[in-house]
XYZ file of C-alpha atoms in Angstrom:
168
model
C 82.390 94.215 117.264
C 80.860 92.037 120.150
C 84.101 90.387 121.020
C 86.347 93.474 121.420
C 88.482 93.628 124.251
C 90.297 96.973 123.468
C 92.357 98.543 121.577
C 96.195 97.970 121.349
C 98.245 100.850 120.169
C 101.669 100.457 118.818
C 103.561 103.487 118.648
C 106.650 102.137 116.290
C 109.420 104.524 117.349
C 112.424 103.225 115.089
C 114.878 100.683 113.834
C 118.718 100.160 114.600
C 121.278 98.573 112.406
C 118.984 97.353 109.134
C 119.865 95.367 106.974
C 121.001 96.714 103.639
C 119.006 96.154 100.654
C 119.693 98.939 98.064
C 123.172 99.685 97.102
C 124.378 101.525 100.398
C 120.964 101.796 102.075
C 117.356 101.254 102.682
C 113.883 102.298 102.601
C 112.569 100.577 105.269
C 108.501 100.575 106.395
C 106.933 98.035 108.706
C 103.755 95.615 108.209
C 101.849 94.695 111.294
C 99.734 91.731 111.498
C 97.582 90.467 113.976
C 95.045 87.936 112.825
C 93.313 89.046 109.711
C 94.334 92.403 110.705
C 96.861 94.437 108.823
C 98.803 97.762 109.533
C 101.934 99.577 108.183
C 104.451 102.351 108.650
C 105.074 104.956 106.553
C 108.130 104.476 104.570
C 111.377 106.509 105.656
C 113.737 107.176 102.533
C 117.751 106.006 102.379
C 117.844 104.950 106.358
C 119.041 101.944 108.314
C 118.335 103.449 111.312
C 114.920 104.865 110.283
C 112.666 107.042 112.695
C 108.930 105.926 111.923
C 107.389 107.827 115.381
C 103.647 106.029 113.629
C 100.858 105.484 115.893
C 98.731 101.841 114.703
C 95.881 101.223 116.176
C 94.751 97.184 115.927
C 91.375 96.121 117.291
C 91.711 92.891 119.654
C 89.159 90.300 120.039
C 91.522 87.588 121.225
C 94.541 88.315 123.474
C 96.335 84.890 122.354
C 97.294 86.180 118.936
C 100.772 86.716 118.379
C 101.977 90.426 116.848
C 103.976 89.512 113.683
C 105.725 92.458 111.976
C 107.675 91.920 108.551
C 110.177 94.964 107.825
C 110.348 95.875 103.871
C 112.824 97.515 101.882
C 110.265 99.658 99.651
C 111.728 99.329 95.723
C 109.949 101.280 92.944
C 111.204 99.112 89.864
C 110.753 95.104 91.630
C 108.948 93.869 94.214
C 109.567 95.135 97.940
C 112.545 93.119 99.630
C 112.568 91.561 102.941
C 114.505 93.185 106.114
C 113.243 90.334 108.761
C 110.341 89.441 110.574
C 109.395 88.791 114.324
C 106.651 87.976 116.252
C 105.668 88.909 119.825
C 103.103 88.260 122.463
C 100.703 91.015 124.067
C 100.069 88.443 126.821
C 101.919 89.565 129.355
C 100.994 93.267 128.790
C 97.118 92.420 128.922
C 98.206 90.414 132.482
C 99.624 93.567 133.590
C 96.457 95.989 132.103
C 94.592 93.458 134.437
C 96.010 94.893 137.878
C 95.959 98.673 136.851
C 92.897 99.471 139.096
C 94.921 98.403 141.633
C 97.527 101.074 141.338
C 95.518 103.911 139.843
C 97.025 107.236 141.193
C 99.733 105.726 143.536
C 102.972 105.130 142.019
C 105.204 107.875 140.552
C 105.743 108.041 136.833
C 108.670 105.246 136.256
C 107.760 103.000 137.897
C 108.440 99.340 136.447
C 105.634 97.604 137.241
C 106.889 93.796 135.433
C 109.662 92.742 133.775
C 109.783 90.263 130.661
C 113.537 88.442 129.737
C 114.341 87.835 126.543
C 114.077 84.014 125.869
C 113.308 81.564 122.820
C 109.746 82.344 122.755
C 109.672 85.695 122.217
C 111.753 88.168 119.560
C 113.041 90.462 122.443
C 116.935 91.458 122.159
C 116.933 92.855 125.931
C 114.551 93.068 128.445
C 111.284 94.294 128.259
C 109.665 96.680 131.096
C 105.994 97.450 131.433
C 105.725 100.564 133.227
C 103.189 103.336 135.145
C 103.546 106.521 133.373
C 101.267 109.176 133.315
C 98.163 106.904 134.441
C 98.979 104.412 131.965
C 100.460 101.340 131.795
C 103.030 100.967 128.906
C 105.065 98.384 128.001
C 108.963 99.673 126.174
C 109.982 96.559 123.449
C 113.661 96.399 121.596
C 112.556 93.553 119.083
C 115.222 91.192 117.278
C 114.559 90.425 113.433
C 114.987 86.753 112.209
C 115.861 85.441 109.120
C 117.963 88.456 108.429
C 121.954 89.426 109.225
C 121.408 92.064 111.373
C 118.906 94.527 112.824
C 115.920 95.857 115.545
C 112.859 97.847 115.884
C 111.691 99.879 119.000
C 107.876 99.853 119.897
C 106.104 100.764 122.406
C 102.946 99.399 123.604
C 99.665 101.334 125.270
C 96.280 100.103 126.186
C 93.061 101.944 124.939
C 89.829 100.695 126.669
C 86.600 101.006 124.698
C 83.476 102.010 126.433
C 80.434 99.480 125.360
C 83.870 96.610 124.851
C 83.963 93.135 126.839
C 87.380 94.474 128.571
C 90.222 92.128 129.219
């Protein structure tokens, strides 16, 4: 790929307070999509409050794109119900990834490194810190689903440069 930039890796920890779409329960997965790119979670039997702990991987080429995830109640007998959707941006992550040479080796794990509010732009239910852990820059996201009653997902965002890749 000529035009990749990186790698983004999404490690989807879990979601809180799903809707219910079975009789007293779910079984939730994700689907990731970012451009013509598509990614999903395994699917965790009978939970609202599912733990995925998945690793996705999506190639990026162009940092604009939003993140859209769709959560799915996973039904054997109809098709797969809808448990909300949201979108998010990676822009402000890649502006941080930007600055890391700057602060390679200095800070001590924990250390927030920029701040993003929740606001009508973006999905987030509370704020959003990217932070120096370990060497890397991560960035820790509670995301609000719309068009659904109730519920969130936890992801967390890393980096992965690409030797031979344009860089961001």
């Amino acid at each position: 790929m000529e035009n990749l930039l990186g790698l983004l890796r999404i490690h989807v920890k879990r979601g809180v307070n799903l809707a219910i779409r079975d009789i007293a329960s779910s079984d939730p997965y994700i689907v990731f999509n970012f451009g013509n790119k598509k990614l999903k979670t395994h699917v965790v039997k009978q939970s609202v409050n599912p733990e995925w702990n998945d690793d996705l991987t999506l190639s990026v080429t162009d940092p604009n794109l939003p993140v859209k995830l769709t959560v799915y109640d996973k039904d054997i007998l109809s098709a797969d119900d809808k448990m909300g959707e949201a979108e998010f941006s990676i822009a402000p992550y890649l502006e941080a990834i930007k600055f890391r040479h700057k602060i390679k080796g200095g800070l001590p794990n924990g250390t927030i490194i920029m701040k993003i509010q929740p606001n009508r732009q973006n999905c987030l239910s509370e704020e959003s810190h990217i932070v120096w852990n370990q060497g890397k820059l991560l960035q820790n996201m509670f995301i609000r689903l719309q068009n659904v009653e109730c519920g969130e997902v936890e992801l967390q965002l890393e980096w992965i440069d690409v030797p031979g890749s344009k860089g961001i």
